[in-house]
Every structure is written in structure tokens, then in C-alpha cells.
Short mmCIF file of C-alpha atoms in Angstrom, two decimals:
data_model
loop_
_atom_site.label_atom_id
_atom_site.label_comp_id
_atom_site.label_asym_id
_atom_site.label_seq_id
_atom_site.Cartn_x
_atom_site.Cartn_y
_atom_site.Cartn_z
CA MET A 297 0.00 0.00 0.00
CA THR A 298 1.49 3.34 -1.00
CA SER A 299 0.93 6.75 0.50
CA ASN A 300 -0.68 7.78 -2.78
CA ASN A 301 -3.60 5.33 -2.66
CA VAL A 302 -4.13 4.64 1.02
CA GLY A 303 -6.17 7.75 1.62
CA HIS A 304 -8.26 7.41 -1.53
CA GLY A 305 -8.76 3.85 -2.76
CA VAL A 306 -8.68 2.03 0.60
CA PRO A 307 -10.28 4.25 3.24
CA ASP A 308 -11.44 1.54 5.67
CA LEU A 309 -9.94 1.44 9.17
CA PRO A 310 -8.40 -2.08 9.07
CA ASN A 311 -6.40 -1.17 5.96
CA TRP A 312 -5.29 2.09 7.51
CA LEU A 313 -4.07 0.25 10.62
CA ARG A 314 -2.11 -2.23 8.49
CA HIS A 315 -0.60 0.74 6.68
CA LEU A 316 0.43 2.34 9.98
CA GLU A 317 2.14 -0.88 11.04
CA SER A 318 4.21 -0.95 7.86
CA LEU A 319 5.51 2.62 7.86
CA HIS A 320 8.44 2.38 10.28
CA PRO A 321 11.02 -0.40 10.65
CA LYS A 322 10.72 -0.30 14.46
CA THR A 323 7.58 -0.70 16.56
CA ILE A 324 9.13 1.54 19.23
CA ASP A 325 11.54 4.31 18.23
CA LEU A 326 11.55 7.02 20.86
CA SER A 327 12.03 10.46 19.33
CA LEU A 328 10.16 13.75 19.08
CA ASP A 329 11.70 14.95 15.82
CA ARG A 330 9.41 13.06 13.43
CA VAL A 331 6.25 13.97 15.33
CA ALA A 332 7.27 17.62 15.70
CA GLU A 333 7.86 17.96 11.96
CA VAL A 334 4.46 16.52 10.97
CA ARG A 335 2.76 18.46 13.74
CA HIS A 336 4.18 21.66 12.27
CA ARG A 337 2.92 20.73 8.79
CA LEU A 338 -0.54 20.01 10.22
CA ASP A 339 -0.48 23.35 12.08
CA LEU A 340 -1.54 21.58 15.28
CA ASN A 341 -1.42 24.27 17.95
CA PRO A 342 -4.47 23.51 20.09
CA SER A 343 -5.77 26.16 22.46
CA PHE A 344 -7.56 23.82 24.85
CA PRO A 345 -5.92 22.85 28.17
CA ILE A 346 -3.96 19.60 27.94
CA ILE A 347 -3.44 17.21 30.86
CA THR A 348 -0.64 14.74 30.14
CA VAL A 349 -0.48 11.56 32.23
CA ALA A 350 2.60 9.34 32.56
CA GLY A 351 3.53 6.54 34.94
CA THR A 352 4.45 2.88 35.17
CA ASN A 353 0.97 1.97 36.42
CA GLY A 354 -2.21 3.90 37.15
CA LYS A 355 -2.23 5.98 33.96
CA GLY A 356 -5.39 4.50 32.51
CA SER A 357 -7.33 4.75 35.76
CA THR A 358 -6.23 8.36 36.36
CA CYS A 359 -7.15 9.33 32.79
CA ALA A 360 -10.57 7.69 33.16
CA MET A 361 -11.28 9.59 36.38
CA LEU A 362 -10.14 12.89 34.89
CA GLU A 363 -12.39 12.34 31.88
CA ALA A 364 -15.39 11.31 33.99
CA VAL A 365 -15.14 14.29 36.36
CA LEU A 366 -14.76 16.80 33.53
CA LEU A 367 -17.67 15.26 31.62
CA ALA A 368 -19.80 15.39 34.77
CA ALA A 369 -18.97 19.10 35.00
CA GLY A 370 -20.37 19.62 31.49
CA TYR A 371 -17.08 20.08 29.61
CA ARG A 372 -16.39 18.78 26.11
CA VAL A 373 -13.48 16.40 26.66
CA GLY A 374 -11.05 14.47 24.47
CA LEU A 375 -9.19 11.42 25.77
CA TYR A 376 -6.30 9.61 24.07
CA THR A 377 -5.10 6.36 25.64
CA SER A 378 -3.24 3.21 24.66
CA PRO A 379 -3.12 0.36 24.06
CA HIS A 380 -6.62 -0.79 23.17
CA LEU A 381 -8.22 -4.06 24.17
CA LEU A 382 -10.70 -4.94 21.43
CA ARG A 383 -10.93 -1.99 18.98
CA TYR A 384 -8.52 0.74 17.93
CA ASN A 385 -11.41 3.20 18.38
CA GLU A 386 -11.05 2.78 22.17
CA ARG A 387 -7.88 4.90 21.99
CA VAL A 388 -9.67 8.09 20.90
CA ARG A 389 -12.70 9.31 22.81
CA ILE A 390 -14.58 12.56 22.28
CA ASN A 391 -17.22 13.52 24.84
CA GLY A 392 -17.16 10.02 26.28
CA GLU A 393 -17.72 8.28 22.93
CA GLU A 394 -15.22 6.31 20.87
CA ALA A 395 -14.20 7.96 17.60
CA SER A 396 -15.95 6.42 14.61
CA ASP A 397 -14.12 4.53 11.86
CA GLU A 398 -14.94 7.38 9.48
CA ALA A 399 -13.48 10.04 11.77
CA LEU A 400 -10.29 8.04 12.34
CA CYS A 401 -9.85 7.43 8.62
CA GLU A 402 -10.24 11.14 7.93
CA ALA A 403 -7.62 11.94 10.56
CA PHE A 404 -5.23 9.28 9.24
CA ALA A 405 -5.59 10.71 5.73
CA ALA A 406 -4.67 14.18 7.02
CA VAL A 407 -1.57 12.86 8.79
CA GLU A 408 -0.61 10.75 5.78
CA GLN A 409 -0.71 13.78 3.51
CA ALA A 410 1.30 15.88 5.96
CA ARG A 411 4.05 13.34 6.63
CA GLY A 412 5.24 13.30 3.02
CA GLU A 413 8.17 10.92 2.66
CA GLY A 414 8.95 10.88 6.38
CA SER A 415 8.25 7.80 8.46
CA LEU A 416 6.20 7.59 11.65
CA THR A 417 5.74 4.75 14.09
CA TYR A 418 2.25 3.32 14.63
CA PHE A 419 1.94 5.21 17.93
CA GLU A 420 3.28 8.48 16.52
CA PHE A 421 0.83 8.37 13.61
CA GLY A 422 -2.05 7.59 15.97
CA THR A 423 -1.12 10.37 18.38
CA LEU A 424 -1.07 13.00 15.65
CA ALA A 425 -4.40 11.72 14.27
CA ALA A 426 -6.01 11.90 17.71
CA VAL A 427 -4.93 15.48 18.34
CA TRP A 428 -6.00 16.42 14.80
CA LEU A 429 -9.50 15.17 15.65
CA PHE A 430 -9.49 16.92 19.02
CA ALA A 431 -8.47 20.22 17.40
CA ARG A 432 -11.53 20.07 15.13
CA ALA A 433 -14.04 19.06 17.78
CA GLY A 434 -14.26 22.34 19.71
CA LEU A 435 -13.18 20.76 22.99
CA ASP A 436 -12.73 22.37 26.39
CA ALA A 437 -10.01 20.00 27.61
CA VAL A 438 -7.92 17.07 26.40
CA ILE A 439 -6.26 14.26 28.35
CA LEU A 440 -3.26 12.55 26.74
CA GLU A 441 -1.88 9.30 28.13
CA VAL A 442 1.83 8.72 27.54
CA GLY A 443 2.54 5.49 25.70
CA LEU A 444 6.05 4.75 26.97
CA GLY A 445 8.26 6.79 29.27
CA GLY A 446 7.53 10.46 28.73
CA ARG A 447 10.49 12.56 27.62
CA LEU A 448 10.65 11.11 24.09
CA ASP A 449 7.09 9.80 23.80
CA ALA A 450 5.04 11.19 20.91
CA VAL A 451 2.49 12.68 23.34
CA ASN A 452 5.25 14.93 24.71
CA ALA A 453 5.39 16.80 21.40
CA PHE A 454 2.39 18.72 22.75
CA ASP A 455 2.93 21.08 25.69
CA THR A 456 0.95 20.18 28.76
CA ASP A 457 -0.92 22.58 31.03
CA CYS A 458 -0.68 20.08 33.88
CA ALA A 459 1.52 16.99 33.97
CA VAL A 460 0.54 13.98 36.09
CA LEU A 461 3.06 11.29 37.05
CA THR A 462 1.18 8.41 38.68
CA SER A 463 3.97 6.01 39.64
CA VAL A 464 7.59 5.08 38.97
CA ASP A 465 8.56 1.43 38.86
CA PHE A 466 10.34 -1.10 36.66
CA ASP A 467 8.99 -1.67 33.15
CA HIS A 468 10.27 -1.08 29.60
CA MET A 469 13.81 -1.07 31.00
CA ASP A 470 15.36 -1.65 27.56
CA TYR A 471 14.16 1.84 26.64
CA LEU A 472 13.96 3.74 29.94
CA GLY A 473 16.91 2.44 31.97
CA ASP A 474 17.39 -0.17 34.66
CA SER A 475 17.00 2.03 37.75
CA ARG A 476 14.15 4.03 39.24
CA LEU A 477 16.35 7.12 38.94
CA ALA A 478 16.66 6.65 35.17
CA ILE A 479 13.01 5.70 34.70
CA GLY A 480 11.86 8.63 36.84
CA TYR A 481 13.92 11.06 34.77
CA GLU A 482 12.33 9.81 31.54
CA LYS A 483 8.82 10.10 32.94
CA ALA A 484 9.45 13.56 34.42
CA GLY A 485 10.22 14.71 30.87
CA ILE A 486 6.53 15.63 30.50
CA PHE A 487 6.94 18.45 33.08
CA ARG A 488 6.96 22.01 31.76
CA ALA A 489 8.58 25.17 33.12
CA GLY A 490 6.16 27.29 35.13
CA LYS A 491 3.36 24.73 34.76
CA PRO A 492 1.87 22.51 37.49
CA ALA A 493 3.07 18.94 37.80
CA VAL A 494 1.42 16.38 40.06
CA CYS A 495 3.18 13.26 41.35
CA GLY A 496 1.17 10.38 42.83
CA GLU A 497 4.26 8.32 43.73
CA PHE A 498 4.98 8.25 47.48
CA ASP A 499 8.61 7.14 47.02
CA VAL A 500 9.63 9.77 44.48
CA PRO A 501 13.02 9.19 42.84
CA TYR A 502 15.40 12.10 43.30
CA SER A 503 15.66 12.45 39.52
CA VAL A 504 12.01 13.54 39.37
CA LEU A 505 12.49 16.19 42.05
CA ALA A 506 15.74 17.42 40.52
CA HIS A 507 14.24 17.74 37.03
CA ALA A 508 11.21 19.63 38.33
CA GLU A 509 13.46 22.06 40.18
CA LYS A 510 15.85 22.46 37.25
CA ILE A 511 13.15 23.48 34.76
CA GLY A 512 11.00 25.40 37.25
CA ALA A 513 7.91 23.16 37.23
CA ASP A 514 5.38 23.69 40.05
CA LEU A 515 5.54 20.17 41.49
CA ARG A 516 2.85 18.91 43.88
CA ARG A 517 3.55 15.56 45.59
CA ILE A 518 1.25 13.08 47.25
CA GLY A 519 2.04 13.19 50.96
CA PRO A 520 3.52 16.67 51.47
CA ASP A 521 1.09 18.55 49.20
CA PHE A 522 -2.05 16.44 48.83
CA GLY A 523 -3.39 13.04 49.72
CA TYR A 524 -6.13 11.00 51.30
CA ASP A 525 -7.05 10.06 54.87
CA GLY A 526 -10.03 9.65 57.16
CA LEU A 527 -10.93 6.32 55.59
CA GLU A 528 -14.43 5.16 56.50
CA PRO A 529 -16.56 2.23 55.26
CA ASN A 530 -18.27 4.25 52.52
CA GLN A 531 -16.13 7.35 52.01
CA TRP A 532 -12.68 8.84 52.09
CA ARG A 533 -11.27 12.35 52.41
CA PHE A 534 -9.10 14.21 49.92
CA THR A 535 -6.96 17.01 51.35
CA SER A 536 -4.48 19.45 49.85
CA ARG A 537 -2.08 22.05 51.13
CA ASP A 538 -4.17 24.70 49.36
CA GLY A 539 -7.00 24.01 51.79
CA LEU A 540 -9.25 21.74 49.76
CA ARG A 541 -11.13 19.21 51.92
CA LEU A 542 -13.58 16.81 50.28
CA MET A 543 -15.45 13.80 51.64
CA LEU A 544 -16.00 11.47 48.70
CA PRO A 545 -17.37 8.03 47.81
CA TYR A 546 -14.93 5.30 46.88
CA PRO A 547 -14.20 5.24 43.14
CA ALA A 548 -16.02 2.70 41.00
CA LEU A 549 -12.57 1.39 40.05
CA ARG A 550 -11.64 -1.37 42.49
CA GLY A 551 -8.64 -1.41 44.79
CA ALA A 552 -7.39 0.69 47.69
CA TYR A 553 -4.54 1.94 45.48
CA GLN A 554 -7.14 3.74 43.34
CA LEU A 555 -7.37 6.35 46.09
CA GLY A 556 -3.86 7.41 45.14
CA ASN A 557 -4.87 7.70 41.50
CA ALA A 558 -8.04 9.59 42.47
CA SER A 559 -5.98 11.95 44.63
CA ALA A 560 -3.60 12.68 41.76
CA CYS A 561 -6.61 13.33 39.51
CA LEU A 562 -8.11 15.80 42.00
CA ALA A 563 -4.76 17.50 42.60
CA ALA A 564 -4.43 18.09 38.86
CA LEU A 565 -7.94 19.50 38.58
CA GLU A 566 -7.23 21.73 41.56
CA GLN A 567 -4.25 23.20 39.71
CA LEU A 568 -6.45 23.90 36.68
CA ARG A 569 -9.42 25.27 38.61
CA SER A 570 -9.13 28.75 37.09
CA ARG A 571 -9.69 27.30 33.59
CA LEU A 572 -11.67 24.15 34.38
CA PRO A 573 -13.58 24.64 37.62
CA VAL A 574 -15.42 21.56 38.89
CA ALA A 575 -17.95 21.27 41.72
CA HIS A 576 -17.98 18.77 44.56
CA ASP A 577 -20.94 16.96 42.99
CA ASP A 578 -19.08 16.72 39.66
CA ILE A 579 -16.19 15.00 41.44
CA ARG A 580 -18.48 12.59 43.29
CA ARG A 581 -20.31 11.65 40.11
CA GLY A 582 -17.12 11.30 38.07
CA LEU A 583 -15.45 8.98 40.57
CA LEU A 584 -18.54 6.78 40.61
CA GLU A 585 -18.82 6.63 36.81
CA ALA A 586 -15.18 6.13 35.75
CA VAL A 587 -14.62 2.74 34.14
CA VAL A 588 -11.51 1.16 32.62
CA PRO A 589 -12.03 -2.22 30.92
CA GLY A 590 -9.46 -4.82 31.87
CA ARG A 591 -8.44 -3.25 35.20
CA PHE A 592 -9.66 -5.70 37.85
CA GLN A 593 -12.82 -6.08 35.81
CA VAL A 594 -15.21 -8.61 37.36
CA LEU A 595 -17.80 -10.12 35.05
CA PRO A 596 -21.25 -10.99 36.43
CA GLY A 597 -22.13 -14.59 37.23
CA ARG A 598 -20.52 -17.60 38.90
CA PRO A 599 -17.77 -18.59 39.03
CA GLN A 600 -16.24 -15.16 39.41
CA ARG A 601 -14.26 -14.12 36.34
CA ILE A 602 -11.67 -11.41 36.83
CA PHE A 603 -9.76 -9.71 34.02
CA ASP A 604 -6.66 -7.62 34.71
CA VAL A 605 -4.00 -6.40 32.28
CA ALA A 606 -1.31 -6.39 35.02
CA HIS A 607 1.97 -7.04 33.19
CA ASN A 608 4.73 -5.93 35.56
CA PRO A 609 5.54 -6.72 39.21
CA HIS A 610 4.19 -3.41 40.51
CA ALA A 611 0.79 -4.01 38.89
CA ALA A 612 0.82 -7.68 39.89
CA LYS A 613 1.30 -6.72 43.55
CA ALA A 614 -1.74 -4.44 43.32
CA LEU A 615 -3.70 -7.27 41.70
CA ALA A 616 -2.67 -9.62 44.52
CA GLU A 617 -3.83 -7.06 47.10
CA ASN A 618 -7.21 -6.80 45.38
CA LEU A 619 -7.59 -10.58 45.40
CA ARG A 620 -6.66 -10.81 49.09
CA ALA A 621 -9.33 -8.23 49.88
CA MET A 622 -12.07 -10.35 48.30
CA PRO A 623 -14.09 -12.79 50.43
CA PRO A 624 -12.31 -16.18 50.58
CA THR A 625 -13.86 -18.75 48.27
CA GLY A 626 -12.67 -21.86 46.45
CA LYS A 627 -9.73 -22.25 44.08
CA THR A 628 -8.28 -19.61 41.78
CA PHE A 629 -7.56 -20.69 38.20
CA ALA A 630 -5.18 -18.25 36.50
CA VAL A 631 -5.21 -17.98 32.71
CA PHE A 632 -1.75 -16.49 32.29
CA SER A 633 0.31 -15.26 29.36
CA MET A 634 2.86 -12.48 28.97
CA LEU A 635 5.25 -10.83 26.55
CA ARG A 636 8.74 -12.29 26.84
CA ASP A 637 10.41 -8.89 27.28
CA LYS A 638 8.53 -8.33 30.56
CA ASP A 639 9.63 -9.41 34.06
CA ILE A 640 7.72 -12.69 34.02
CA ALA A 641 9.41 -14.07 37.13
CA GLY A 642 8.67 -10.90 39.08
CA VAL A 643 4.99 -11.10 38.15
CA VAL A 644 4.81 -14.78 39.11
CA ARG A 645 6.44 -14.12 42.48
CA ALA A 646 3.95 -11.32 43.20
CA MET A 647 1.00 -13.61 42.42
CA LYS A 648 2.16 -17.05 43.59
CA GLU A 649 0.21 -16.97 46.87
CA GLN A 650 -3.04 -16.08 45.08
CA VAL A 651 -3.12 -18.79 42.40
CA ASP A 652 -3.99 -22.46 42.85
CA LEU A 653 -3.59 -23.57 39.24
CA TRP A 654 -1.68 -21.79 36.48
CA LEU A 655 -3.13 -22.27 32.98
CA VAL A 656 -0.40 -20.88 30.72
CA ALA A 657 -0.55 -20.17 27.00
CA GLY A 658 1.44 -18.44 24.33
CA ILE A 659 0.43 -15.14 22.76
CA GLY A 660 0.19 -14.96 18.98
CA GLN A 661 2.48 -11.93 18.81
CA PRO A 662 6.18 -11.66 17.88
CA ARG A 663 7.02 -10.55 21.44
CA GLY A 664 4.79 -13.14 23.09
CA ALA A 665 6.31 -15.73 25.42
CA SER A 666 5.51 -19.33 24.56
CA ALA A 667 3.77 -21.66 26.97
CA GLU A 668 7.07 -23.53 27.33
CA GLU A 669 8.89 -20.36 28.35
CA LEU A 670 6.23 -19.60 30.96
CA LEU A 671 6.46 -23.16 32.31
CA ARG A 672 10.21 -22.77 32.72
CA VAL A 673 9.68 -19.66 34.86
CA LEU A 674 7.06 -21.46 36.95
CA GLU A 675 9.50 -24.36 37.39
CA GLN A 676 12.19 -21.96 38.63
CA GLU A 677 9.67 -20.62 41.16
CA GLY A 678 8.69 -24.13 42.30
CA LEU A 679 5.19 -23.91 40.80
CA VAL A 680 5.33 -26.15 37.75
CA LYS A 681 3.41 -28.93 39.55
CA HIS A 682 0.51 -26.52 39.73
CA ALA A 683 0.57 -25.58 36.05
CA GLU A 684 -0.86 -26.77 32.75
CA ALA A 685 0.02 -25.56 29.25
CA PHE A 686 -2.35 -24.76 26.38
CA PRO A 687 -1.85 -23.80 22.72
CA SER A 688 -3.78 -20.54 23.11
CA VAL A 689 -5.31 -18.22 25.69
CA ALA A 690 -8.75 -19.17 24.36
CA GLU A 691 -8.08 -22.86 25.05
CA ALA A 692 -6.81 -22.08 28.54
CA TYR A 693 -9.90 -19.99 29.25
CA ARG A 694 -12.23 -22.72 27.97
CA HIS A 695 -10.49 -25.22 30.25
CA ALA A 696 -10.87 -22.90 33.24
CA CYS A 697 -14.58 -22.46 32.55
CA ALA A 698 -15.03 -26.22 32.28
CA LYS A 699 -13.14 -27.04 35.51
CA ALA A 700 -14.09 -24.18 37.84
CA ALA A 701 -16.87 -24.71 40.36
CA GLU A 702 -19.34 -21.98 41.27
CA ASP A 703 -17.33 -20.83 44.29
CA ASP A 704 -14.03 -20.74 42.39
CA LYS A 705 -12.38 -17.77 40.65
CA ILE A 706 -11.12 -17.56 37.07
CA LEU A 707 -8.41 -14.92 36.78
CA VAL A 708 -7.14 -13.78 33.37
CA PHE A 709 -4.02 -11.61 33.49
CA GLY A 710 -0.50 -10.88 32.24
CA SER A 711 -1.00 -8.73 29.15
CA PHE A 712 -3.47 -6.67 27.16
CA TYR A 713 -3.29 -9.41 24.52
CA THR A 714 -4.18 -12.07 27.11
CA VAL A 715 -7.18 -10.19 28.42
CA ALA A 716 -8.41 -9.22 24.94
CA GLU A 717 -8.38 -12.80 23.63
CA ALA A 718 -10.20 -14.14 26.69
CA MET A 719 -12.70 -11.25 26.66
CA ILE A 720 -13.63 -11.95 23.04
CA LEU A 721 -14.25 -15.60 23.91
CA ALA A 722 -16.15 -14.70 27.10
CA SER A 723 -18.40 -12.40 25.07
CA SER A 724 -19.08 -15.06 22.42
CA LEU A 725 -19.79 -17.71 25.05
CA SER A 726 -22.17 -15.33 26.81
CA ASP A 727 -23.97 -14.60 23.53
CA LEU A 728 -24.28 -18.34 22.85
CA LYS A 729 -25.66 -18.97 26.35
CA ASN A 730 -28.23 -16.19 25.92
CA GLN A 731 -29.31 -17.62 22.56
CA CYS A 732 -29.74 -21.10 24.05
CA GLU A 733 -31.83 -19.72 26.89
CA LYS A 734 -34.24 -17.90 24.56
#
């Protein structure tokens, strides 16, 4: 497919996405130069406030809460996130609705024309297309989720009005460095001089503090500057050094750690209150309505089926905490698959006390670990006697559904790819069951 005919003869979204995948020799190639050049050609200089969100974990949840609160306040909001679970359209939301195929194709055509002979990665192309759509939608605010790192991520080609750093832990170390100092520095690259920056990480690496001071960012940290306390059965309290005190319901998103994400969300909105004021009721409603598919998502019915995209040790520890907080029941069957460039052993160690039987499978992706590779890790951790291997995630999920009793749990985790494949099957099985019952 050439740049001359992609925008005219083949305008459908699947063909566009295949075209995006073919443009650049590397899937990940961190740089701002290519994006900045095409941005200039597109004349993308949006006037709406931008909130940029980076972090090892918690980005998606924080973005969802920001979007929900701003929508509850009546603002027109754009949200760009990644990766998607089932449809590319999930990545671009305008006023709470996924962008249509037609809108995405129009945006891709605009970027394609502007890039000329230059190459863009899949993520760079998608980022420019999203902001192109946002710029034409007459929005009041836009939330941009960083894909990887921060300093050289395509999202960082657009200046933020408030930067949010949710957490700093080990992931993508081939690109970001093998220490929290190095990773923190890369993520703090979204900070801007004279602009507010919010950090939801309690153990902040010195590199984050030093970078904020060096460039003159107005950094607000969880703990010294804002946070949560006064925990009660049905509510919690947000407080800030600027005097804000709010009693709020627990977020719809599960897990005690979500209070940290909610606090970072509210701290960011507090910094933008002169441009985007929100009322107490808007915050309450937004926290109760925010949803992120694949983040400790529990499907209705028995046995319990839990989907979580946790794919690094930090996220796996949070998943384990969520499972421990649930009422004790029967066995837990874990449908488990990961990408081989992740810390598989670290994830297994974080989850080993919560899983009774590991149902491992390969992922049909170039970076996917095979079932044999996963079994070797489980053997090293002394768990191979409690593991079975399957040719696909779908087969592992079918086996779990067949073996689990009503009081058991079926947990699907380890990667976006893992959760997506199982979710598609779960949806089709549910549709079949409904048809049979009619």
C-alpha cells in the first residue's frame, strides 16, 4: 500500500491500521523529531488545556477519572489512551464516545498527507491523528496518556498545562533504563517550566524532584502537598495544602490503590481550577462513573471471572492485594500469558500466593512468550506442579470455565493481549448462552 492510494482507494480502518504498522522499521523508536515535523505541517497548535499523564501503572485509571469528572462538569473532553483491548477506536474518545471509523480514517488521511516521505511509528501516527481530531471538535479539555516513558514519547510533542506522574517502577527497562532514577527522569520529561506537575508516587526518585526544580515546574507531591485520609466504610477524604477538603465516595474502580490515582486526579484538577472549575458533585459523580475495561474487571455470574492487564511486578502486587481483599472462596484458576520482554518471574512471584492452578498459554504476537517459556519460569519458582500448558489463551480460558466450580475464581491476566483474547471468547460464550436460553 502506498501513500498515494491509502487515503483514496482504501479508506477503511483495518487497511489504515495495516498501513500504519508498515511505515516504520521499528515498533518503538523514541524520538520527538518526526512527530514535531508533521505536527508543524498540520499546524496543530491547540488552544484547549492539555493534561498529560505518565507513569508505570495507574495511567489508565487516572485518565478515566479525569475524563469522567470533567464530563460530569459539562465540559467537552477528548481522551487519548493506549493500548486498546478490542478496537482501535477505544484509543480516541470525544465527549465520552469512541471515535468512529470514518473520523479516524479522515484523521489518518490528514496525517498521511502531511508526513510526506517521512516515516512515523504506529503510535506516533495515531497520536497525531487523535490530536487532529481533538483540534476540530471544539473541545474544552484534552487528556493525553503517555505510551512509553515520557520525555521522548510522541504525546510529549504537545505542551501540557498540567503533567501527572502516577507512579515510577520497573517496566520497559530496555528503553527507559534499569533504575528508578533513570526511569523517573524519563517520565518527568513531561513536566513544563512554570506549569503545574502532580506526582502520585509516594517514594519519588530524586531524579524527578531534581528535574522539576531544574526546569521550574510547580511540582505537587502526594504526601507533602495532597493526599487521602479519614478512611471510613463508605467514604474517604481528599486534602491538599491549598486548603481543599472533600469527603468522597470510593471510586467505581476497584482497589485501595485507586485512592492514590483519584488523589492525583483531583490535585491536577485543583491546579487547573481557574480554567476548568469543577464542583464537589461533579467529582463525586465522576469517581462513581469512571470505568476502565481490563483493570480488575469482574464479570457478572458464577464462578467469578476477573480480568486484569497487570503485566509488571508493581501491577501484579496491586492485583494480589485486590484478590486478598475479596471474600475467601474456592480455588483460583489463573489464565496467564505475557510478553517475553517483561519481568515474568517478578509477576509470578507477586502472584504465587493467590493462584492455585496456572493455565499458561502463548500469545500470537512476535514478542509473546511461549507456553514452554512460561512453564520454565514457573518451574524456577517451584510452581510447575501446579501448572498446565495450552496452545492458546482461548483454550486455557475454555479449560478454566469447564473445571471451575461456582465458588471458584477464574483470573485472566499478564498482558493486554491475554485479556483481549479471553474477553472476546467470554463475550461469544455469553452470547451463545443467551441464545440457548431464549
